[in-house]
Amino acid sequence: MVDAGAIVGAFEDGGYRLTSPRRALAGLIADRDSHFTAEELLVESRRRRLGVTRATVFRSLDVLADLGIVERLDLPSGEHAFVACEPAHHHHVVCSSCGRSAGVDDHGLEAVAAAIGRATGYRVDTPRLELFGQCPACQVS
Amino acid sequence: MVDAGAIVGAFEDGGYRLTSPRRALAGLIADRDSHFTAEELLVESRRRRLGVTRATVFRSLDVLADLGIVERLDLPSGEHAFVACEPAHHHHVVCSSCGRSAGVDDHGLEAVAAAIGRATGYRVDTPRLELFGQCPACQVS
DNA sequence: ATTTTTGCAAACCTTTTGCATGGAA
DNA sequence: TTCCATGCAAAAGGTTTGCAAAAAT
């Protein structure tokens, strides 16, 4: 979904140092084709003997979320997870069954947010849409 | 925002027994004019000597979320919170500053969700929109 | 009488923090 | 050489659980 190089590049562009744990995490995240939790990255990092510790996983995810490379998600199950973002897509549809996610284009969402702002008087800061559903593959099975 | 009676009624309609902790919680939730956390309900229940324990707060919020009377929210700060829902409003705008929330009507959201479903192939189950922004009062100050 | 709900307290799990060490720029 | 990032391990939160007692139907 998202290239490891893009993640590494984001660290650099953001003025963060390029360390080997960060490179390792970039690889782990790039390998995911759906959402993932901090714990999953930690387990996978141990399995591959990458030597990234728990604290570093959390600290790095935090940085990447700030940089807009990953987005925090709250699954219907209540779990905290992340998805790697392609910059063009600000919103996601997440499959309730398998967790695979797809970035989605605007499709009128900004307009809806604006209408809601008008109706309620709120100044809407960060329209963030999380849709949950069944992905094509899971609809079949 | 939501009447305590409505919450009590929801317990009954859902086939749950009417206990005094549940009545007490209905009152506490009805008194809130913005989102609230489990911890806040617990503290308030202690302050008023209502004798509702931690486990009961969580268990009841769980039931109420199933019943659709409250909705789980994830604030921008990362906190887990709840809002009481008016059945007509399926979505909320939450103020990032004060936490006050407003229910919002459709405003074309369902249509957008449908368009997204078409574009991605996902069967969208539970369109859930959480918008964050500044409420009118907080925009002034 | 039967079944659900509660209280209590401990267990659990995820996330965060402090501080000394190690590594990037 | 200077600062940032890491590891470690402990602490901190928030949420859940097991079980016996209490309450609702």
Tab-separated table of C-alpha atoms in Angstrom, chain A:
chain	number	residue	atom	x	y	z
A	1	MET	CA	0.000	0.000	0.000
A	2	VAL	CA	2.579	2.514	1.111
A	3	ASP	CA	6.221	2.174	0.170
A	4	ALA	CA	8.782	1.820	2.937
A	5	GLY	CA	10.840	4.459	1.223
A	6	ALA	CA	8.024	6.938	1.532
A	7	ILE	CA	7.929	6.375	5.249
A	8	VAL	CA	11.663	6.743	5.616
A	9	GLY	CA	11.445	9.868	3.508
A	10	ALA	CA	8.751	11.272	5.742
A	11	PHE	CA	10.987	10.886	8.773
A	12	GLU	CA	13.735	12.779	6.968
A	13	ASP	CA	11.491	15.485	5.633
A	14	GLY	CA	10.054	15.972	9.060
A	15	GLY	CA	13.492	16.632	10.452
A	16	TYR	CA	13.672	13.371	12.378
A	17	ARG	CA	16.807	11.304	12.500
A	18	LEU	CA	17.079	8.148	10.497
A	19	THR	CA	17.719	5.366	12.934
A	20	SER	CA	17.720	1.679	12.379
A	21	PRO	CA	14.588	1.065	14.474
A	22	ARG	CA	12.801	3.618	12.331
A	23	ARG	CA	13.963	1.956	9.146
A	24	ALA	CA	12.830	-1.381	10.489
A	25	LEU	CA	9.418	-0.033	11.365
A	26	ALA	CA	9.060	1.533	7.947
A	27	GLY	CA	9.541	-1.916	6.491
A	28	LEU	CA	7.085	-3.543	8.852
A	29	ILE	CA	4.423	-0.971	8.129
A	30	ALA	CA	4.965	-1.162	4.382
A	31	ASP	CA	4.407	-4.906	4.566
A	32	ARG	CA	0.943	-4.537	6.024
A	33	ASP	CA	-1.954	-4.608	3.644
A	34	SER	CA	-4.502	-3.704	6.247
A	35	HIS	CA	-4.608	-1.998	9.584
A	36	PHE	CA	-2.273	-2.984	12.366
A	37	THR	CA	-1.806	-2.420	16.057
A	38	ALA	CA	1.282	-1.371	17.939
A	39	GLU	CA	1.378	-4.808	19.487
A	40	GLU	CA	1.391	-6.499	16.098
A	41	LEU	CA	4.354	-4.466	14.952
A	42	LEU	CA	6.151	-5.344	18.141
A	43	VAL	CA	5.499	-9.060	17.758
A	44	GLU	CA	6.566	-9.044	14.142
A	45	SER	CA	9.683	-7.095	14.978
A	46	ARG	CA	10.609	-9.719	17.535
A	47	ARG	CA	9.905	-12.555	15.151
A	48	ARG	CA	12.254	-11.061	12.611
A	49	ARG	CA	14.811	-10.174	15.274
A	50	LEU	CA	14.734	-6.506	14.379
A	51	GLY	CA	15.210	-5.477	17.963
A	52	VAL	CA	12.680	-2.695	18.131
A	53	THR	CA	11.296	-2.227	21.590
A	54	ARG	CA	7.820	-1.469	22.729
A	55	ALA	CA	8.492	2.124	23.662
A	56	THR	CA	10.022	2.801	20.289
A	57	VAL	CA	7.077	1.345	18.441
A	58	PHE	CA	4.735	3.669	20.263
A	59	ARG	CA	7.001	6.655	19.947
A	60	SER	CA	7.459	6.101	16.241
A	61	LEU	CA	3.790	5.580	15.544
A	62	ASP	CA	3.183	8.797	17.335
A	63	VAL	CA	5.624	10.623	15.109
A	64	LEU	CA	4.211	9.040	11.974
A	65	ALA	CA	0.695	10.002	12.965
A	66	ASP	CA	1.857	13.583	13.394
A	67	LEU	CA	3.458	13.437	9.991
A	68	GLY	CA	0.222	12.177	8.509
A	69	ILE	CA	1.800	8.970	7.222
A	70	VAL	CA	-0.340	6.786	9.412
A	71	GLU	CA	-3.728	7.474	10.843
A	72	ARG	CA	-5.058	6.312	14.152
A	73	LEU	CA	-8.173	4.228	13.816
A	74	ASP	CA	-10.667	2.963	16.294
A	75	LEU	CA	-12.154	-0.272	15.157
A	76	PRO	CA	-15.722	-1.234	15.939
A	77	SER	CA	-14.247	-3.779	18.337
A	78	GLY	CA	-12.755	-0.955	20.328
A	79	GLU	CA	-9.181	-1.764	19.427
A	80	HIS	CA	-6.743	0.987	18.644
A	81	ALA	CA	-5.114	0.511	15.313
A	82	PHE	CA	-3.306	2.348	12.586
A	83	VAL	CA	-3.380	2.441	8.831
A	84	ALA	CA	-0.733	3.707	6.500
A	85	CYS	CA	-2.125	6.613	4.510
A	86	GLU	CA	-1.628	7.564	0.979
A	87	PRO	CA	-1.458	11.331	1.123
A	88	ALA	CA	-4.215	11.796	-1.465
A	89	HIS	CA	-6.748	9.938	0.589
A	90	HIS	CA	-7.819	11.481	3.833
A	91	HIS	CA	-10.468	8.974	4.731
A	92	HIS	CA	-10.748	5.221	4.912
A	93	VAL	CA	-13.159	2.367	4.642
A	94	VAL	CA	-12.166	-0.449	6.928
A	95	CYS	CA	-13.411	-4.003	6.526
A	96	SER	CA	-15.068	-5.191	9.704
A	97	SER	CA	-14.144	-8.769	8.917
A	98	CYS	CA	-10.582	-8.775	7.699
A	99	GLY	CA	-9.418	-5.289	8.524
A	100	ARG	CA	-8.290	-4.485	5.028
A	101	SER	CA	-8.776	-0.836	4.307
A	102	ALA	CA	-9.044	1.373	1.296
A	103	GLY	CA	-8.429	5.071	0.989
A	104	VAL	CA	-11.356	6.973	-0.381
A	105	ASP	CA	-11.681	10.193	-2.283
A	106	ASP	CA	-13.872	13.037	-1.209
A	107	HIS	CA	-17.120	12.027	-2.946
A	108	GLY	CA	-18.819	15.089	-1.550
A	109	LEU	CA	-17.722	14.611	2.019
A	110	GLU	CA	-16.190	18.042	2.385
A	111	ALA	CA	-19.449	19.541	1.179
A	112	VAL	CA	-21.381	17.529	3.721
A	113	ALA	CA	-19.013	18.636	6.462
A	114	ALA	CA	-19.531	22.214	5.399
A	115	ALA	CA	-23.296	21.795	5.480
A	116	ILE	CA	-23.086	20.323	8.945
A	117	GLY	CA	-20.932	23.223	10.031
A	118	ARG	CA	-23.562	25.618	8.774
A	119	ALA	CA	-26.381	23.743	10.459
A	120	THR	CA	-24.750	23.423	13.856
A	121	GLY	CA	-22.612	26.517	14.042
A	122	TYR	CA	-19.517	24.444	14.696
A	123	ARG	CA	-16.330	25.352	12.938
A	124	VAL	CA	-15.340	21.931	11.704
A	125	ASP	CA	-11.606	21.451	12.056
A	126	THR	CA	-10.699	17.986	11.073
A	127	PRO	CA	-13.260	16.120	9.117
A	128	ARG	CA	-12.368	12.532	9.749
A	129	LEU	CA	-14.554	9.866	8.328
A	130	GLU	CA	-14.211	6.286	9.329
A	131	LEU	CA	-16.544	3.969	7.540
A	132	PHE	CA	-16.822	0.337	8.393
A	133	GLY	CA	-18.190	-2.370	6.175
A	134	GLN	CA	-17.461	-5.567	4.318
A	135	CYS	CA	-14.766	-5.524	1.702
A	136	PRO	CA	-15.417	-7.228	-1.630
A	137	ALA	CA	-13.501	-10.353	-0.666
A	138	CYS	CA	-15.348	-10.808	2.601
A	139	GLN	CA	-18.730	-10.313	0.969
A	140	VAL	CA	-18.115	-13.433	-1.075
A	141	SER	CA	-17.122	-15.785	1.676
